[in-house]
XYZ file of C-alpha atoms in Angstrom:
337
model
C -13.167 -23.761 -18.254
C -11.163 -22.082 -21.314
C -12.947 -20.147 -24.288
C -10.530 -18.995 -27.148
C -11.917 -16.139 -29.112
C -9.819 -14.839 -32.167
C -10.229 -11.496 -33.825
C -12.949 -10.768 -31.436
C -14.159 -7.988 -29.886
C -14.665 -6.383 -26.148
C -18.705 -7.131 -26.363
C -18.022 -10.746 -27.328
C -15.680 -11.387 -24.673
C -18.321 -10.102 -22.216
C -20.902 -12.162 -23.653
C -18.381 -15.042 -23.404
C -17.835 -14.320 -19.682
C -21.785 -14.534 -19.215
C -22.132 -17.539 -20.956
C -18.684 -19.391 -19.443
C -20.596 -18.817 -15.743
C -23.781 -20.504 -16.930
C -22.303 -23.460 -18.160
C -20.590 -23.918 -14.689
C -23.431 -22.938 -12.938
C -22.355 -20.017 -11.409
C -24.044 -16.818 -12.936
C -24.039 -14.566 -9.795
C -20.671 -12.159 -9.582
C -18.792 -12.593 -6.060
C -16.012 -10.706 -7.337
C -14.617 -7.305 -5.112
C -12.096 -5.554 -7.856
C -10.709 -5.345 -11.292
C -6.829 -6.565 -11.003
C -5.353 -5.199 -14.597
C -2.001 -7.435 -15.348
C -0.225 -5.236 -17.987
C 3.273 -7.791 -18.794
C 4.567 -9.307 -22.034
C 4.742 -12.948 -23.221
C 7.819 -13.922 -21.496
C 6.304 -12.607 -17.876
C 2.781 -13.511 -18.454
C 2.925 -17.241 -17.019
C 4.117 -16.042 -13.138
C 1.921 -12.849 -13.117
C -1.048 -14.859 -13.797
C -0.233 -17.511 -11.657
C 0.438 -15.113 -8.922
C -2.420 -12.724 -9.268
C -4.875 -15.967 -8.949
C -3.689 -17.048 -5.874
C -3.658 -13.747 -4.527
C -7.784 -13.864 -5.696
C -7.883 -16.560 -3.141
C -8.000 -13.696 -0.669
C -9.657 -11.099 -2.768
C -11.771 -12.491 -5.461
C -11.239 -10.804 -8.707
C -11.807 -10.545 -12.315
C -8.556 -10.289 -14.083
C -7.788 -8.932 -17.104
C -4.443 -9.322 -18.412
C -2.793 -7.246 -21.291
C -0.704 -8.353 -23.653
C 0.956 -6.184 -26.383
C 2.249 -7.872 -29.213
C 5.646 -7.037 -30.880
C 4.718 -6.558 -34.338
C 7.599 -7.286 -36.892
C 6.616 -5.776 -40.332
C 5.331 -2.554 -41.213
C 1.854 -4.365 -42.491
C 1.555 -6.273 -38.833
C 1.741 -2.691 -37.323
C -0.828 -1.402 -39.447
C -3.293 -4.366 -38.790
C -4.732 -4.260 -35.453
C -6.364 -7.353 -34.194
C -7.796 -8.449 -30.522
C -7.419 -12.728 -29.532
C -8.573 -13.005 -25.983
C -8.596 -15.790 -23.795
C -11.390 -16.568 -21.076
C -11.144 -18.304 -17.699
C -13.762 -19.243 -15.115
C -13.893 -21.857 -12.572
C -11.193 -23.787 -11.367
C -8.402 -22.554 -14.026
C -9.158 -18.831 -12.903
C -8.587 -19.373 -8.999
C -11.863 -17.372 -7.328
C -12.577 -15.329 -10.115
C -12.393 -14.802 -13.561
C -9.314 -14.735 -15.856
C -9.554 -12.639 -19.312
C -6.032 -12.295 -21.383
C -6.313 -10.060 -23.964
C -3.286 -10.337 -26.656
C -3.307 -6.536 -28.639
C -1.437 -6.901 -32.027
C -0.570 -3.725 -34.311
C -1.746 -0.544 -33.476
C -4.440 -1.678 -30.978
C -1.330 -2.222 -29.036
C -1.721 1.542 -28.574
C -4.864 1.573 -27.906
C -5.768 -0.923 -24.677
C -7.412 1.150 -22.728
C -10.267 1.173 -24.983
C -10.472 -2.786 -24.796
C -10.462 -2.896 -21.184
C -12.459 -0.320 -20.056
C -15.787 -2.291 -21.478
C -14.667 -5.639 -19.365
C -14.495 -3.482 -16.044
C -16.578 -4.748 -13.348
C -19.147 -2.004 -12.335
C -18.893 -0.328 -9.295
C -15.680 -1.887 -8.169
C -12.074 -0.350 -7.989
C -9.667 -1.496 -10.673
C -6.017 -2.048 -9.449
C -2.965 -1.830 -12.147
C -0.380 -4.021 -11.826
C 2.996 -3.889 -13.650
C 5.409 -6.547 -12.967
C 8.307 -5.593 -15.179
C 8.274 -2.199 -17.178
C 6.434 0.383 -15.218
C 6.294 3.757 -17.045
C 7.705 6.915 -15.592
C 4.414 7.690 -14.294
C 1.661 4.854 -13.963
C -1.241 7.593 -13.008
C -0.668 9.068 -16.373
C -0.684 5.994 -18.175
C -3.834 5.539 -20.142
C -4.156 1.985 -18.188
C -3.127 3.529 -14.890
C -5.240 6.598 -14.846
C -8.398 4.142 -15.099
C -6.987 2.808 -11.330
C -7.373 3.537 -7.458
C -4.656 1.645 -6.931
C -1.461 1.355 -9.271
C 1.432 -1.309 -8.301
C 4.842 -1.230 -10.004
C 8.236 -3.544 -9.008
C 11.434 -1.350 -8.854
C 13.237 -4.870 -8.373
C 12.509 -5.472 -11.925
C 14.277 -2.673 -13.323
C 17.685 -2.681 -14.820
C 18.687 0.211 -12.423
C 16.731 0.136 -9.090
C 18.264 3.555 -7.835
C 16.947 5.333 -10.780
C 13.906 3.419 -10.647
C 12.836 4.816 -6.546
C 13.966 8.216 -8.039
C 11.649 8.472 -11.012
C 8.423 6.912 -8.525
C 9.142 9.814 -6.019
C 9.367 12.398 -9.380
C 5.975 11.107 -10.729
C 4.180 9.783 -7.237
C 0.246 10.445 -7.233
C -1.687 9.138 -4.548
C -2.421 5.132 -5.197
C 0.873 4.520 -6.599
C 2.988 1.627 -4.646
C 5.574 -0.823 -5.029
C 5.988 -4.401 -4.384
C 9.499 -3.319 -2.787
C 7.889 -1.634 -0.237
C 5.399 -4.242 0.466
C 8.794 -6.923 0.551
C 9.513 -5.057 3.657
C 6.607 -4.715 5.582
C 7.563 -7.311 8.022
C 11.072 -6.107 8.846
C 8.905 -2.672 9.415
C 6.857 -4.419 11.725
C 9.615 -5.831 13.755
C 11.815 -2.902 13.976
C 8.486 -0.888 15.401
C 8.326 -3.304 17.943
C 11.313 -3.721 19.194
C 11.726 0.417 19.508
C 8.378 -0.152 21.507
C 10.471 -2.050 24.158
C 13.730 -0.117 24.042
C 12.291 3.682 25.211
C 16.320 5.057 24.479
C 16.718 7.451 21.563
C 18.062 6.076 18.349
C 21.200 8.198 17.567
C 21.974 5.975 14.190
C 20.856 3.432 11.843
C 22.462 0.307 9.603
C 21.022 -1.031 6.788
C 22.942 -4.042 5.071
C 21.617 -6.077 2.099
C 22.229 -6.401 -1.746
C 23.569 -4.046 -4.003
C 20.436 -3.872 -6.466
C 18.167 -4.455 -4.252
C 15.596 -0.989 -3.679
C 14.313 -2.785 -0.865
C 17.069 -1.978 1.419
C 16.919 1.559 0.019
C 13.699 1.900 1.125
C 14.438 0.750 4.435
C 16.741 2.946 4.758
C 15.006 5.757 3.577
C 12.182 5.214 6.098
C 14.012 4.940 8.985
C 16.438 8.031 8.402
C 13.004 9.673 7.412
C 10.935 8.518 10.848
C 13.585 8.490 13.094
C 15.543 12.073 11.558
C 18.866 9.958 12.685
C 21.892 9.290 9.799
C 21.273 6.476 8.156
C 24.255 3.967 6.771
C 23.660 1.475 3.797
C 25.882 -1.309 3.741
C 26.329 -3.925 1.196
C 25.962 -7.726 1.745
C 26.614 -11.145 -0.374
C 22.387 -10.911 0.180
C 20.004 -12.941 -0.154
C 17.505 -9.629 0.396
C 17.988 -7.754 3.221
C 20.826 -9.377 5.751
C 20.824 -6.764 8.789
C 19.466 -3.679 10.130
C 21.374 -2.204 13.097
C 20.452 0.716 15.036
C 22.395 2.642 17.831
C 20.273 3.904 20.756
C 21.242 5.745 24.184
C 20.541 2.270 26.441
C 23.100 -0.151 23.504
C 22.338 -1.519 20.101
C 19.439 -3.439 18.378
C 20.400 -5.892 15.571
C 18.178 -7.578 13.609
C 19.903 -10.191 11.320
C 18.552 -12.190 8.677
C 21.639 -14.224 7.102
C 19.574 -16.995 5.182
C 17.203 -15.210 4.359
C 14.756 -17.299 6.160
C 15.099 -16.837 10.098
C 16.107 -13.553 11.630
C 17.525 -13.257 15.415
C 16.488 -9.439 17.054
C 19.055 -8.791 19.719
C 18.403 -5.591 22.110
C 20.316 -4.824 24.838
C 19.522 -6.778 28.312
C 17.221 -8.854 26.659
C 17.869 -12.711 25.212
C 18.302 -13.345 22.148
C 15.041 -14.253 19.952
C 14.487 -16.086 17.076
C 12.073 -14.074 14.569
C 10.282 -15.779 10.912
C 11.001 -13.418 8.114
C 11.066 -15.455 5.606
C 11.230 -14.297 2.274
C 7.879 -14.119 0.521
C 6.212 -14.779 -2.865
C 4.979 -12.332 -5.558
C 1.389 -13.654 -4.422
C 1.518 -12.657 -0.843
C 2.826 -9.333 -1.923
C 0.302 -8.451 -3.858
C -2.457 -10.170 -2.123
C -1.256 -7.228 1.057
C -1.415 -4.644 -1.553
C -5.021 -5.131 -2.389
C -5.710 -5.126 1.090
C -6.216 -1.486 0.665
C -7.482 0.644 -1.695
C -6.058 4.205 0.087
C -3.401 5.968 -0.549
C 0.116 5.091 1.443
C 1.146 8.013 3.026
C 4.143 6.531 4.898
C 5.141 5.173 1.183
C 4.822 8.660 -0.108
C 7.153 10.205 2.673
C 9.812 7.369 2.343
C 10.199 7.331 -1.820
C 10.571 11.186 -1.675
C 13.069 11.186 0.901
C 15.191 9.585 -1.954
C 18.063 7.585 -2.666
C 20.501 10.558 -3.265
C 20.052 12.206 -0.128
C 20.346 8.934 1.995
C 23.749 8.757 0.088
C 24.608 12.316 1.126
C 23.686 11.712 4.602
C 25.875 8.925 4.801
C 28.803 11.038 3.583
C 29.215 13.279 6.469
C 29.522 10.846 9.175
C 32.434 8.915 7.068
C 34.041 12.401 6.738
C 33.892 13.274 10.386
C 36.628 10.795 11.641
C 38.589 11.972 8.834
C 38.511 15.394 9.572
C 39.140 14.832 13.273
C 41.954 12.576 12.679
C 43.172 15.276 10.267
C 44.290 17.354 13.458
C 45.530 14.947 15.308
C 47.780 13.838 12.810
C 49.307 17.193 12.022
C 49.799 17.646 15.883
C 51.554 14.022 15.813
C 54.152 15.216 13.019
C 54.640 18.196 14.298
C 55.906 16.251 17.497
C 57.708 14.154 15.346
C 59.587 17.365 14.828
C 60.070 19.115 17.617
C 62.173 15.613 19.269
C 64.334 15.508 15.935
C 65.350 19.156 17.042
């Protein structure tokens, strides 16, 4: 069921909420949070669709926010609410409000939303494309337990990981952490079978992907061992090597689909890591409501540091070589005499 409401007001879409569940016979609320969408007209579609099938697990009322560009001085002046309601079937296990904010109500959301929070329930803040520098400041994000940005969607991940570990207040996360909570998993595991020290790491994957980053971050950051990035053609993550006391452990991912972990003295086995929708990311992420500490630790080990690590161990052959060569041409010499 859809009810259109233009130039209306946060009251009346309450009162339209109430009166959507009567006329499907549903007036009790089964709903366990507040998911707050904040997007734009071009991402709207896929966070909506995503965030109700993620209610399939955790039935929610929804409220997405939508600022409106507005092109003329007078349009910026005149603010103006249109809100759309959703119950039943075309709201997957919840309820669906999306609020449109034009002129300088655009400013201003917080004061729309706050009246359509459910009572007594945590409210979640999700931003799919556009985080700001810090979501716990945000007017939006400081009415959240839970905030949830995407550094994939930036236009410069790197810079992106570096500004959440400036601005990181407990509750914030990001759905490129959650993309790699399987390959976390795994890698636990298998160091639960191999009881050798790990004496270095190798993360490959994509260029612009943070993902890998982060990978790479938490393992130099839990294991205190250099840490290598490596790029790949992709998709994702490819490989994560690591170089222990008893041989190697590879886990490779080439298609993105099926991995194969290979540990010394042990067969080869096929793993699923297939790579997963927006959906099941966030569905995890509203798993729980408490703060990530293991998130925290990895984001402020940050990017530039990995890269400094990395620059010492390419510099030591160099620098041993470096004698070696000198004593090689001074050789050179001594037989021409």
């Amino acid at each position: 069921m859809k009810i259109d409401l233009t130039e209306t007001t946060s009251s009346k879409i309450n009162q339209a909420l109430v009166s959507a569940r009567r006329a499907i016979g549903t007036p009790a609320i089964g709903m366990v949070l507040t998911l707050v969408i904040v997007t734009d007209e071009e991402n709207a579609y896929d966070a909506l669709k995503s965030a109700g099938d993620a209610s399939r697990e955790h039935p929610s009322r929804i409220i997405a926010v939508i600022k409106r560009v507005s092109r003329s001085p007078r349009s910026r002046r005149d603010a103006r609410l249109d809100a759309e309601v959703r119950v039943g079937s075309d709201a997957g296990t919840g309820e669906t409000v999306v609020l449109r904010l034009h002129g300088e109500l655009a400013n201003h959301a917080q004061s729309v939303v706050l009246p359509l929070l459910l009572p007594d329930a945590p409210v979640v803040v999700w931003w799919p494309e556009g985080a700001p520098a810090d979501p716990a400041k945000d007017p939006l994000g400081a009415l959240a337990q839970r905030r949830i940005t995407d550094a994939y969607s930036a236009e410069h991940p790197g810079e992106e990981l570096a500004t959440r570990a400036d601005s990181y207040t407990p509750g914030d996360t990001d759905l490129a952490w959650t993309r790699i909570t399987p390959w976390r998993s795994m890698l636990a595991a298998s160091l639960d079978q191999q009881s050798a020290q790990v004496v270095s790491a190798m993360v490959e994957g994509e260029s612009e992907n943070p993902s890998c980053e982060l990978l790479a971050m938490w393992l130099a950051d839990r294991l205190k061992v250099p840490v290598e990035r490596t790029v790949s053609a992709g998709p994702g993550l490819t490989a994560v090597r690591m170089e222990t006391k008893n041989g190697v452990i590879v886990l490779d991912r080439p298609d993105g689909s099926l991995a194969t972990l290979s540990m010394q003295g042990q067969p080869d086995r096929a793993v699923a890591l297939k790579r997963r929708e927006t959906a099941e990311l966030l569905a995890e992420e509203l798993r729980r409501l408490d703060p990530d500490n293991t998130y925290a630790a990895t984001v402020k080990f940050g990017v530039a540091k990995l890269a400094g690590q990395a620059a010492p161990t390419s510099a030591e052959p160099a620098a041993a070589a470096a004698p070696a060569a000198a004593k090689k041409t001074a050789a050179k010499k001594a037989a021409s005499k």
